[in-house]
Coordinates of C-alpha atoms in Angstrom, one line a residue:
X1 CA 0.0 0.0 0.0
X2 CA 2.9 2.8 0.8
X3 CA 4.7 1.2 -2.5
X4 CA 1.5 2.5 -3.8
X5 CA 1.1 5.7 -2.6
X6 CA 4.9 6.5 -3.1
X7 CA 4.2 5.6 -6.8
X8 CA 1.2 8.1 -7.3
X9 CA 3.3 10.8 -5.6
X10 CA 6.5 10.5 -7.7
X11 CA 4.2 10.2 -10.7
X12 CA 2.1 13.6 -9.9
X13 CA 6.0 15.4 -9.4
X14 CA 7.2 14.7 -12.7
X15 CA 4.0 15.4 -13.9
X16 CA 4.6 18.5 -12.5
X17 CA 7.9 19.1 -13.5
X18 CA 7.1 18.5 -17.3
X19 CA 4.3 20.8 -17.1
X20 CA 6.8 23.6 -15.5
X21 CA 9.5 22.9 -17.9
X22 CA 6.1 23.4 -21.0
X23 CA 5.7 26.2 -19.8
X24 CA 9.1 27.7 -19.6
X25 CA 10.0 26.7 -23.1
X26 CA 6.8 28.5 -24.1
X27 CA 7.9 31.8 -22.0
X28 CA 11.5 31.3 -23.6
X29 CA 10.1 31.0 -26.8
X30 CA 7.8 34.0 -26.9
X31 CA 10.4 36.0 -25.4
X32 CA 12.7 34.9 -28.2
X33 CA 10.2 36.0 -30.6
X34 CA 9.8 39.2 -29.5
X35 CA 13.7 40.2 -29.1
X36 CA 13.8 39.0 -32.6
X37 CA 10.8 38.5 -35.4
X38 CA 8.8 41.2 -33.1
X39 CA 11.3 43.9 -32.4
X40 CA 10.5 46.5 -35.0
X41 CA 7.0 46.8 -34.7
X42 CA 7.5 47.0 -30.7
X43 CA 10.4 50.3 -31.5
X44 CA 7.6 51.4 -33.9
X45 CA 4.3 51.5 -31.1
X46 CA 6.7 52.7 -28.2
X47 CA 7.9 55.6 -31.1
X48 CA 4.4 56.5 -31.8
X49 CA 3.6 57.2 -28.4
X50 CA 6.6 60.1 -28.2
X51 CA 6.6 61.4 -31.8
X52 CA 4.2 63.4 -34.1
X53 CA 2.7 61.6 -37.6
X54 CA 3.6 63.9 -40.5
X55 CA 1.7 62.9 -43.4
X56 CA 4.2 62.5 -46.7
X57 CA 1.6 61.6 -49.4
X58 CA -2.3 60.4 -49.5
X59 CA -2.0 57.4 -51.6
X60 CA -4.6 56.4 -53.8
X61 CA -5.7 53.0 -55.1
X62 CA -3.1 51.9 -58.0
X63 CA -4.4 51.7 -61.8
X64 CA -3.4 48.4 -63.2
X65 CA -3.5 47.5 -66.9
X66 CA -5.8 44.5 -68.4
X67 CA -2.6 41.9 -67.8
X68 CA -2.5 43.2 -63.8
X69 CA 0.7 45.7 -64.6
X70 CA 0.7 48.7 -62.3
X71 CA 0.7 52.2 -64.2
X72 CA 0.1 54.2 -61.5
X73 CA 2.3 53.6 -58.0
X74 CA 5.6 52.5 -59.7
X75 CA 8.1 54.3 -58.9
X76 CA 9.5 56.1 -55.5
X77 CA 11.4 59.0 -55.3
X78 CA 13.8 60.1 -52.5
X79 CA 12.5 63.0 -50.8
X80 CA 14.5 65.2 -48.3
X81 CA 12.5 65.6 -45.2
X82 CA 13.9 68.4 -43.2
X83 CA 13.1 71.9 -40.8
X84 CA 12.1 74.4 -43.3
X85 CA 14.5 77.0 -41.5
X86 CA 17.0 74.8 -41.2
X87 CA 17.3 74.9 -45.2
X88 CA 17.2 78.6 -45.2
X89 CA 19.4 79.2 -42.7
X90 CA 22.4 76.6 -43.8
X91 CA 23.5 77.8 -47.3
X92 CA 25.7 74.9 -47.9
X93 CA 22.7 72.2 -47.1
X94 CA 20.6 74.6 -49.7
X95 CA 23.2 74.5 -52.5
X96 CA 22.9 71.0 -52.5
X97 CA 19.0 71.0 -52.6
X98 CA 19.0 73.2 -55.2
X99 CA 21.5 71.4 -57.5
X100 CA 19.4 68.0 -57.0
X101 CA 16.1 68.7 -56.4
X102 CA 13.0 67.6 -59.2
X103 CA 11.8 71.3 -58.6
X104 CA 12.5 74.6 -60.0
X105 CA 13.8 77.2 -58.1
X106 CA 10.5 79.1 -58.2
X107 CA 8.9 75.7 -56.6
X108 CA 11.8 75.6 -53.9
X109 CA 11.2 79.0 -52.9
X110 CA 7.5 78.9 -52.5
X111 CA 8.2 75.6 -49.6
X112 CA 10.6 77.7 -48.0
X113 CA 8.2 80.5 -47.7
X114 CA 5.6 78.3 -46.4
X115 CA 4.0 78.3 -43.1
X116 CA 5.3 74.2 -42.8
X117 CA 7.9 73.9 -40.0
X118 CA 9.0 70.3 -42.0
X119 CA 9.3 70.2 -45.6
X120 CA 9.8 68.0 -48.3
X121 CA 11.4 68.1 -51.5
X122 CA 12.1 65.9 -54.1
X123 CA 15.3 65.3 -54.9
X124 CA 16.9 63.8 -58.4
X125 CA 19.8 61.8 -56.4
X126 CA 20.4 61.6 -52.6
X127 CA 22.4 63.9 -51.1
X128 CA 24.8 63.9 -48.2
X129 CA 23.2 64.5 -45.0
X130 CA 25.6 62.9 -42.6
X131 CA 26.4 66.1 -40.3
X132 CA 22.6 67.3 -40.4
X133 CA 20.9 64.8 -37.7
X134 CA 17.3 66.7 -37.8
X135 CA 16.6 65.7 -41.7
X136 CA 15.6 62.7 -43.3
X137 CA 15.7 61.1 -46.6
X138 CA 12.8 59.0 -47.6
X139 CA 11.3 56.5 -50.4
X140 CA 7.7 58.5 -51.2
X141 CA 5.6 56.2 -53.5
X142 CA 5.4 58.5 -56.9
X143 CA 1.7 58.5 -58.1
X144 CA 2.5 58.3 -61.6
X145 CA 5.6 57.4 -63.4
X146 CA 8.8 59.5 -64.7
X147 CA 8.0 58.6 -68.6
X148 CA 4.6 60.2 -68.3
X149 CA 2.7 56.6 -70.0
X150 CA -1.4 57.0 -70.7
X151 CA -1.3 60.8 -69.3
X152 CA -4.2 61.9 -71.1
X153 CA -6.3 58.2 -69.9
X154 CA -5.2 58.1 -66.4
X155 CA -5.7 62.0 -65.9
X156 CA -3.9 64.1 -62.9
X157 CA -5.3 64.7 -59.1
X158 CA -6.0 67.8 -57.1
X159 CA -3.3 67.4 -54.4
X160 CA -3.9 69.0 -51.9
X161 CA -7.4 67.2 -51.7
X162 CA -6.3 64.2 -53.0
X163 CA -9.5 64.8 -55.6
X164 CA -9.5 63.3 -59.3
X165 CA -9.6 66.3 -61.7
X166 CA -9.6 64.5 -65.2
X167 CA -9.8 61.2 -66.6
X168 CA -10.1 58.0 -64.8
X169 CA -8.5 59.5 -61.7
X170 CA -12.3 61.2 -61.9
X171 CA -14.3 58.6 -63.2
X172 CA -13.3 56.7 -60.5
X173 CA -12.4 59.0 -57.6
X174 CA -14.4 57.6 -54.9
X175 CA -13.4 53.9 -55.2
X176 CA -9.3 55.5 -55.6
X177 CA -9.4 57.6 -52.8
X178 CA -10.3 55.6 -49.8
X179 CA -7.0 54.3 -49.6
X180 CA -3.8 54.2 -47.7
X181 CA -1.5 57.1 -46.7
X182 CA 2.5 57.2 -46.3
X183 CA 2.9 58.9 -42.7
X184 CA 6.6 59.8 -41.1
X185 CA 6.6 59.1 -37.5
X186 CA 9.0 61.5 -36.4
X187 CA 10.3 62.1 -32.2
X188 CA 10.0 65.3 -30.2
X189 CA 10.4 66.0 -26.8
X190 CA 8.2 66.9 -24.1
X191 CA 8.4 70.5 -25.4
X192 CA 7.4 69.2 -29.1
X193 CA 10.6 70.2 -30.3
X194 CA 12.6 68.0 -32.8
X195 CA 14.9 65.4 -31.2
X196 CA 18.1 65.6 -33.0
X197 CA 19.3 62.7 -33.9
X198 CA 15.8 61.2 -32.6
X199 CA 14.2 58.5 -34.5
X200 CA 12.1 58.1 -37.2
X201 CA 10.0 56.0 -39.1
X202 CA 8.4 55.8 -42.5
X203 CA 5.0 53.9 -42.3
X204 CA 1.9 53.0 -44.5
X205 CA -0.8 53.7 -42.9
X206 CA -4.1 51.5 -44.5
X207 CA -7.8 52.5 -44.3
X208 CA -10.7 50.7 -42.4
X209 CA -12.2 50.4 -46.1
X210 CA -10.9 47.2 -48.5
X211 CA -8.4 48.8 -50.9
X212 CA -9.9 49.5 -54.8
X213 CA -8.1 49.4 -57.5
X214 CA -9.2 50.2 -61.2
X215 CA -8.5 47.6 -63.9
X216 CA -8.2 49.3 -67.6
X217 CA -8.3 47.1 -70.8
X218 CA -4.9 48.7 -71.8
X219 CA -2.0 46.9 -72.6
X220 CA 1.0 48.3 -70.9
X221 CA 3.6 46.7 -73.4
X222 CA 1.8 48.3 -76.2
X223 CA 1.0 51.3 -74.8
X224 CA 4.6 51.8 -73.6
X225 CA 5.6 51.3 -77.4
X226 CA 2.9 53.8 -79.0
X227 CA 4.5 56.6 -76.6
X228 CA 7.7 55.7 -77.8
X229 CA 6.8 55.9 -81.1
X230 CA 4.9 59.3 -80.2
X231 CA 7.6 61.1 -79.0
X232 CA 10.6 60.5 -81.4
X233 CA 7.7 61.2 -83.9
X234 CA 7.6 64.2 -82.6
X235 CA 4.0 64.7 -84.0
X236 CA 0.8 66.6 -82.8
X237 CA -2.5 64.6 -82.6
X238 CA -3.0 61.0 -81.2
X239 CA -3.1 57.1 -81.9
X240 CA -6.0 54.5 -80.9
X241 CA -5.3 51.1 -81.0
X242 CA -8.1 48.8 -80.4
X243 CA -8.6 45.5 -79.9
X244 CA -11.1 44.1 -83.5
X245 CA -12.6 40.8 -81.9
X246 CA -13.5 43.0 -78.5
X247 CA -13.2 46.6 -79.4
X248 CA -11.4 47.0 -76.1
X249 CA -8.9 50.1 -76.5
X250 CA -5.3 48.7 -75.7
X251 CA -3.7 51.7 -76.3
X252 CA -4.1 55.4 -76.8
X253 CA -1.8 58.5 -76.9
X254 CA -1.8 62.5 -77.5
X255 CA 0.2 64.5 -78.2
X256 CA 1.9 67.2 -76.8
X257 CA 2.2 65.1 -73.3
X258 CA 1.7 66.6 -69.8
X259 CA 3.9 65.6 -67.0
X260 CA 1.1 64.7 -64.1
X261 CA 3.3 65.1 -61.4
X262 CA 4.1 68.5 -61.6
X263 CA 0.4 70.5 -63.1
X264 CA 0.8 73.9 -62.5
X265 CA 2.7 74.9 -65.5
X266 CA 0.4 73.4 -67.9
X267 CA -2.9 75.7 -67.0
X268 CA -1.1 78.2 -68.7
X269 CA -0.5 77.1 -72.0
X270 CA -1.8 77.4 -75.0
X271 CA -1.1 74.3 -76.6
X272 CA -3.6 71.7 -75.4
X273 CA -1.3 69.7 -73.8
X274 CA -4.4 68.9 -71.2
X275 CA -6.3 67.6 -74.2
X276 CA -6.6 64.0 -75.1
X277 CA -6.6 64.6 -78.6
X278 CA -8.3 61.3 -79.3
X279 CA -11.8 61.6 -77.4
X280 CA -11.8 65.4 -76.3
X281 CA -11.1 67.2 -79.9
X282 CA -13.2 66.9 -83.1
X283 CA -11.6 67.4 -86.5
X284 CA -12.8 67.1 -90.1
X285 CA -12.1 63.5 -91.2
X286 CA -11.5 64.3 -95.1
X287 CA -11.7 61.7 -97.0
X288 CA -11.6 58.8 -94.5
X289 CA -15.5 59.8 -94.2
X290 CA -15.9 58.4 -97.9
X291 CA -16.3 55.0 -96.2
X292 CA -19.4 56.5 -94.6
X293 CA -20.8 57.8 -97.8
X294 CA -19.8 54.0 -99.9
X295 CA -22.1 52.5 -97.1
X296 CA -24.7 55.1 -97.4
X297 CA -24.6 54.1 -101.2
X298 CA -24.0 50.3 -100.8
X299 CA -27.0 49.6 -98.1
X300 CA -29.4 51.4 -100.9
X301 CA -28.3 49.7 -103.5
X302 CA -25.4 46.2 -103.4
X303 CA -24.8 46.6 -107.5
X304 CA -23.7 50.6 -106.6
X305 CA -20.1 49.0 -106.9
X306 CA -20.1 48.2 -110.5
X307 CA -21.0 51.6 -111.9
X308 CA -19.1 53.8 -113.6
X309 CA -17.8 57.7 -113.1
X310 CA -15.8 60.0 -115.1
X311 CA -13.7 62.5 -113.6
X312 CA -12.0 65.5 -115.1
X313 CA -10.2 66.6 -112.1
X314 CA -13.1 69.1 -110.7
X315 CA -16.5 69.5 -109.4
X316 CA -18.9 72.6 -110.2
X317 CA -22.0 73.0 -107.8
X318 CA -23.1 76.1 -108.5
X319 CA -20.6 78.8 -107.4
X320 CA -18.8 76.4 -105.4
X321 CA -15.4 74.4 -107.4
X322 CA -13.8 71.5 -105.8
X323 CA -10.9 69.8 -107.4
X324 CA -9.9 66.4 -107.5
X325 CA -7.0 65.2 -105.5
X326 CA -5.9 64.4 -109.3
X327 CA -5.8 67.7 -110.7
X328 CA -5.3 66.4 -113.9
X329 CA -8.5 64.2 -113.8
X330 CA -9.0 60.1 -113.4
X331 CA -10.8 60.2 -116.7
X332 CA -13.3 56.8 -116.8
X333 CA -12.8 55.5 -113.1
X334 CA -14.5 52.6 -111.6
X335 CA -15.7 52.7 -107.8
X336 CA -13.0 50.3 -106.8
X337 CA -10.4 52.5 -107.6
X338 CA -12.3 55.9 -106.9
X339 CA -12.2 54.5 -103.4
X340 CA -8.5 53.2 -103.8
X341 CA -7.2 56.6 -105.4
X342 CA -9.8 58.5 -103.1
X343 CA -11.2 60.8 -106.2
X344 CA -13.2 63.7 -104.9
X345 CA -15.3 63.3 -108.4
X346 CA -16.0 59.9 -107.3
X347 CA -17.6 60.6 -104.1
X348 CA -19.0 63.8 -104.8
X349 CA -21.2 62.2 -107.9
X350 CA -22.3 60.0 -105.4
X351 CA -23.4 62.1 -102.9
X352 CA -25.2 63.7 -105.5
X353 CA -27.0 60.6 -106.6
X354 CA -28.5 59.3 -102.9
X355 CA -28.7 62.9 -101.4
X356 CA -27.4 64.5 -97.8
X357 CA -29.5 63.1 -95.9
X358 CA -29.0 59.4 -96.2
X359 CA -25.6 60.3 -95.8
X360 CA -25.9 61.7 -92.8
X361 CA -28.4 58.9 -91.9
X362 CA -25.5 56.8 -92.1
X363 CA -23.0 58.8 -90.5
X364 CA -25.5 58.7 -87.3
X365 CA -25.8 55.1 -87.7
X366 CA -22.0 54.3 -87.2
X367 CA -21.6 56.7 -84.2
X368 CA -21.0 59.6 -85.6
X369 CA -23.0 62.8 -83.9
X370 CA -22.5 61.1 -80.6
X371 CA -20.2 60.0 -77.8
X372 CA -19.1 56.7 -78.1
X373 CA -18.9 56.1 -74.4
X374 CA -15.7 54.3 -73.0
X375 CA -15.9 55.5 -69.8
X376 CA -14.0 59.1 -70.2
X377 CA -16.5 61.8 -69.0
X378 CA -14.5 63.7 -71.5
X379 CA -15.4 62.7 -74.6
X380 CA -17.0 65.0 -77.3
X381 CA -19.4 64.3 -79.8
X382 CA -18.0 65.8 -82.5
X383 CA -20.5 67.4 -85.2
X384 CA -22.7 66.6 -88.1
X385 CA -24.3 69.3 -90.5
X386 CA -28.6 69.3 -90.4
X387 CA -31.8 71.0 -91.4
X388 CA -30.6 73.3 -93.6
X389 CA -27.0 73.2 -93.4
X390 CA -27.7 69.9 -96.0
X391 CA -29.2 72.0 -98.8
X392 CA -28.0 73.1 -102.2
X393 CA -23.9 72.8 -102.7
X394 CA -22.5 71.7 -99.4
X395 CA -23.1 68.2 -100.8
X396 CA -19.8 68.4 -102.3
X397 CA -18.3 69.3 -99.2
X398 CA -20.0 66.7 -97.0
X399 CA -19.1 63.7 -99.8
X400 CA -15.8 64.4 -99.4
X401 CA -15.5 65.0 -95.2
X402 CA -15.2 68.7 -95.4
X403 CA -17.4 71.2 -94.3
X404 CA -19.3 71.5 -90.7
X405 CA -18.4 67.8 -90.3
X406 CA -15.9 67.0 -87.2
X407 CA -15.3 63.4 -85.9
X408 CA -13.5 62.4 -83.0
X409 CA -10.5 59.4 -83.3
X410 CA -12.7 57.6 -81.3
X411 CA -15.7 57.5 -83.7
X412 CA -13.4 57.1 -86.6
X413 CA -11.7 53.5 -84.5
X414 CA -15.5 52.9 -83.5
X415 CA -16.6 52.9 -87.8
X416 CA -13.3 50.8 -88.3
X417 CA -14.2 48.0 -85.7
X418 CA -17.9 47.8 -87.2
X419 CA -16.5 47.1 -90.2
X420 CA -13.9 44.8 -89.4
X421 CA -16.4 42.7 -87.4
X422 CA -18.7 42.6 -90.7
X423 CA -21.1 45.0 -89.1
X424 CA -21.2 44.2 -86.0
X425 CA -20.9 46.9 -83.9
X426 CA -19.1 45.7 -80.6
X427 CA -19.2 48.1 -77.4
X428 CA -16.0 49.9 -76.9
X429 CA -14.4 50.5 -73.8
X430 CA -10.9 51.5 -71.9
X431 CA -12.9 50.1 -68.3
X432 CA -13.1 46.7 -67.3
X433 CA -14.0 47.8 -64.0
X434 CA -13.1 48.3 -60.6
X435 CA -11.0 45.3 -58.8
X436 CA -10.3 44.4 -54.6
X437 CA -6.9 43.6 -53.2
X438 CA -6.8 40.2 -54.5
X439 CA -7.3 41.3 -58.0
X440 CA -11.5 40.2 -58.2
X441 CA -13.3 42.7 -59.9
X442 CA -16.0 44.0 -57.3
X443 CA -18.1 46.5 -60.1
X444 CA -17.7 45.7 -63.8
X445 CA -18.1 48.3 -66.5
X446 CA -21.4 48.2 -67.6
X447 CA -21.4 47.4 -71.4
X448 CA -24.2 46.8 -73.8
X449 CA -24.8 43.9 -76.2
X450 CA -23.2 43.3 -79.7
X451 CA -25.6 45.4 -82.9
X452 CA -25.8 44.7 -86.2
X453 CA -25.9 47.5 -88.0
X454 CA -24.4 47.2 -91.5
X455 CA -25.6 44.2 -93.6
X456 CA -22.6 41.3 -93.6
X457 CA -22.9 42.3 -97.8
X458 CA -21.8 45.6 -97.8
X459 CA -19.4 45.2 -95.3
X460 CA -17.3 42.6 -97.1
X461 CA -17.6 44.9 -100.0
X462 CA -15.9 47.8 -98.1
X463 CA -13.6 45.1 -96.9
X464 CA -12.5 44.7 -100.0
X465 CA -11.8 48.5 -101.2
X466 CA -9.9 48.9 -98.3
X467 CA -7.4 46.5 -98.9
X468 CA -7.1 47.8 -102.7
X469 CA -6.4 51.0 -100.9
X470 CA -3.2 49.4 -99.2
X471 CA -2.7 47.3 -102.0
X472 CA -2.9 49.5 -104.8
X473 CA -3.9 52.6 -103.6
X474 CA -3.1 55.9 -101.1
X475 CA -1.1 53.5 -98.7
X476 CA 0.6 51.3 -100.8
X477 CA 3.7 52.4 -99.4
X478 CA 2.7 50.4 -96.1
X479 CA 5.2 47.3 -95.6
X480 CA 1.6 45.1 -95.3
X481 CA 3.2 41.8 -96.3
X482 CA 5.3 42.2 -92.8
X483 CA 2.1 42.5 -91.1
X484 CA -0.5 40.0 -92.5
X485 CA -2.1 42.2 -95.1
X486 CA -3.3 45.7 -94.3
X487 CA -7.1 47.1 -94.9
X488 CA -7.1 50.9 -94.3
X489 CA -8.3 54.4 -95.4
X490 CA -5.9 57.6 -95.8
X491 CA -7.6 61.3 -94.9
X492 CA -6.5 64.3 -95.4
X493 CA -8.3 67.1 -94.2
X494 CA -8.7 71.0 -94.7
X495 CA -9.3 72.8 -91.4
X496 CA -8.0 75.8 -89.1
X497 CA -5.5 75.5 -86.1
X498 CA -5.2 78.4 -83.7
X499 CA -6.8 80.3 -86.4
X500 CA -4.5 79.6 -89.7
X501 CA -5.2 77.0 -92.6
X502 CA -3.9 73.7 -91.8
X503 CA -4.0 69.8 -93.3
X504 CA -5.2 66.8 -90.7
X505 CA -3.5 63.5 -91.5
X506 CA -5.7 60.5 -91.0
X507 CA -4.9 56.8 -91.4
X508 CA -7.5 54.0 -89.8
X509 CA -6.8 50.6 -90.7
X510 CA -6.9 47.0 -88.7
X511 CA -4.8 43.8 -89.8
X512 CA -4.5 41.4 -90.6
X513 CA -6.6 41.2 -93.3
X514 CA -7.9 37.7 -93.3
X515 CA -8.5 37.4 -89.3
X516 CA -8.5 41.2 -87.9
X517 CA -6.9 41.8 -84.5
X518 CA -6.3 45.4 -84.3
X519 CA -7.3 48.3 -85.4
X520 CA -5.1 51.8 -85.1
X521 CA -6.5 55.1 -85.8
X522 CA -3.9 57.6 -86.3
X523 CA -4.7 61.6 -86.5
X524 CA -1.8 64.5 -87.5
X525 CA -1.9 68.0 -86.8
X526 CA -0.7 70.1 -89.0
X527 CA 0.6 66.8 -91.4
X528 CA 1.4 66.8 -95.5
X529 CA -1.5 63.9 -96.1
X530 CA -2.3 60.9 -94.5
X531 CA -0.6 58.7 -96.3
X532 CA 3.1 60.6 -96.1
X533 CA 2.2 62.0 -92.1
X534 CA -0.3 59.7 -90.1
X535 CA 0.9 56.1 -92.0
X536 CA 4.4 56.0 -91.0
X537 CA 2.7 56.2 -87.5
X538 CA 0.5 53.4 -88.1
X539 CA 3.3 51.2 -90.0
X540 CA 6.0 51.6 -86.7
X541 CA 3.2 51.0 -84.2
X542 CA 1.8 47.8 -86.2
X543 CA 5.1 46.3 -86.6
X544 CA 5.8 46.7 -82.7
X545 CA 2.5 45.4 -82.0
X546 CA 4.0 42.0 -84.4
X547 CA 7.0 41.6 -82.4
X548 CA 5.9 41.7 -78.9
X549 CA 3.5 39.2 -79.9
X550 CA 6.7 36.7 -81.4

């Protein structure tokens, strides 16, 4: 019996023991864990509680492309965060600001006249700042990227209330700006006076709300060609390049380019550098808008291709002259290469044969007269002649895309895709909607269904005359073996630029021919033709388009 009752006792003391010793590997452990793994956040929460938050940037939800590619939020830049009088006071510390900063010296001096007792400035490099204990250099998250990519899309913010002004920044401002915020945690002492030397401590800080994002149907790796094209072009206008199975844009550009990050200078000028040239400016579309006019002709009548025309090298409608292209004349010209040759003659005969109206019927039909609606709120609708601004001799001008007429890129890319898709006119869009952290989108753009809205018929037949237009035609300079075949239409328009005469380049074209995946609208300011000014454009951006996709 005592064997017995020694037993249970020695049993319930090691029991004891093990449970003690549990226990102390467990106090070991977590004591381990915090010297090591939790160290920093504990320096971090015993620095908040002694240091003021001074708020570097309000961060706003990133902008990703279709393929999940960031084009907002890229980049960082080093920013010198430092006592405004210490910088004013210490010549040799402003010396080096000066020779390194991002700003101009205009910009510098406004910060140091500020009311702000700590500053920031953006510097180019990092500087030394070794013997000067009280400033900091710090990574601050840029918004939007040093090359300037999809400007005119993406749109700039008001910063000092972190508010969308233009663009998708403002289409979508309330879902981008419930987001985080880079804070510096900064010591003082009791007297709230800055601890030199103290510590500091750059933080994100995140929102109670989920994170948004915005998920465009761009393609970075194109888009980031087109600018590259766009600016050792060194051209005025813009490119679309759409998608021809979805009519998703991929990629669009204007030209000049604004530099987001730095606004102020821009409000200024005169040159409509805010402008995205491809939605927000209309233009007359010359004669690229002789499509419109063939399917005006074409839906009233499918044997309108065979006929005939004769051109001597002008029109007379009453007072008013217009001369052929060919001043010389085309003689006896068919359709097929009226279109190919684009002969005013041509298309001003057959304006006169089915009349304004059904012109303009068609013009409406395709878009034309109203926005197209991708999503930008700053899209324009461009302008279409009526009532009586279709009587009497104007039908020269409106056969041949002159006159009151104006068309947007957009409309012009919108015409192309209907065509390509045989008449199906697809929903176009630069949205596919708004996304969570884990990349789910949470609200879709809203789209509306697939239209038919040009018999299958007619558009072969236009099909068809575009390709003799590459082929043998105004673009047969194009390199269109290198790209599958090329169907397209050259413009070149008459029109007034900050009040002188100018000529608008147009090219719109998709390829390849047999299977089309993309169509590229190109518009020139201030251009020789289309075929010498806005083609080129079209021929360097398709070929890039080819490679990436080897």
């Amino acid at each position: 019996m005592a064997r017995e009752i020694r037993n249970m006792i020695s049993s319930r003391v090691k029991g004891f023991y093990f449970i003690s010793f549990i226990i102390f590997l467990g106090l070991i452990g977590r004591l381990y864990y915090i010297q090591v793994y939790d160290n920093e956040e504990l320096k971090f929460q015993s620095l908040k509680q002694r240091s003021t938050e001074i708020s570097l940037i309000s961060k706003r939800g990133t902008i990703y492309d279709r393929n999940g590619i960031p084009i907002t939020n890229r980049e960082s830049t080093k920013t010198l965060v430092a006592p405004r009088e210490e910088i004013k006071s210490n010549k040799e510390i402003y010396e080096k600001v000066r020779k390194n900063t991002l700003l101009s010296l205009m910009e510098i001096e406004e910060i140091l006249n500020s009311k702000n007792k700590l500053i920031q400035i953006p510097l180019k490099r990092e500087i030394d700042i070794s013997n000067n204990h009280n400033m900091f250099i710090v990574d601050i998250t840029d918004r939007y990227s040093k090359d300037n990519i999809l400007s005119h899309v993406i749109g700039y913010v008001n910063k000092a209330e972190n508010r969308g002004e233009s663009g998708i920044e403002k289409v979508y401002d309330e879902f981008l700006n419930k987001n985080n915020k880079e804070s510096l945690f900064v010591e003082y002492d009791k007297f709230r006076s800055l601890i030199l030397g103290g510590s500091h401590y750059a933080d994100n800080a995140i929102s109670s709300e989920e994170p948004s994002a915005v998920r465009l149907t761009i393609d970075y790796n194109i888009q980031k060609k087109l600018e590259e094209i766009l600016e050792s072009s060194s051209i005025k206008g813009s490119v679309i390049v759409a998608d021809a199975k979805t009519s998703e844009i991929l990629a669009m550009g204007s030209r000049p380019n604004f530099n987001p990050n730095y606004m102020e200078e821009y409000f200024s000028r005169d040159d409509m550098a805010l402008y995205n040239k491809a939605i927000q400016v209309s233009y007359p579309p010359g004669s690229i808008f002789k499509i419109v006019v063939l399917l005006a002709a074409l839906e009233e009548d499918p044997n309108f291709i065979n006929r005939e025309f004769y051109c001597n090298g002008r029109e007379e409608l009453g007072k008013l002259v217009i001369n052929c292209n060919n001043l010389g004349g085309h003689g006896n010209i068919s359709l097929k290469d009226g279109f190919a040759k684009s002969c005013n003659s041509v298309f001003i005969q057959i304006g006169k044969k089915i009349g304004a109206k059904k012109i303009m019927d068609m013009a409406k039909t395709l878009g034309f007269g109203e926005k197209v609606g991708i999503g930008l709120i700053e899209e324009v609708k461009g302008i279409l002649p009526e009532g009586e601004e279709l009587l009497g001799p104007v039908i020269g001008n409106i056969s041949i895309g002159q006159g009151k007429i104006e068309t947007t890129p957009l409309q012009i890319t919108n015409m192309m895709a209907t065509i390509a898709n045989n008449g199906l006119q697809k929903d176009m869009t630069i949205i596919q909607g708004v996304t969570n952290k884990d990349g789910r989108i949470i609200k879709a753009y809203n789209t509306i269904d697939d239209l038919k809205i040009i018999s299958s018929k007619s558009s072969k037949t236009v099909k068809t005359l575009l390709e003799e237009v590459v082929n043998t035609g105004t673009a047969k300079n194009i390199d269109s073996e290198y790209l599958g075949g090329v169907a397209g239409k050259t413009g070149s328009a008459e029109g007034t630029l900050n009040g002188k005469a100018t000529i608008y380049g147009w090219f719109s074209g998709y390829f390849p021919t047999d299977n089309p995946e993309y169509i590229i609208t190109v518009l020139v300011e201030e251009a020789n033709s289309g075929s010498k000014s806005a083609l080129p454009i079209f021929e360097k951006i398709s070929k890039e388009i080819v490679d990436l996709n080897r």
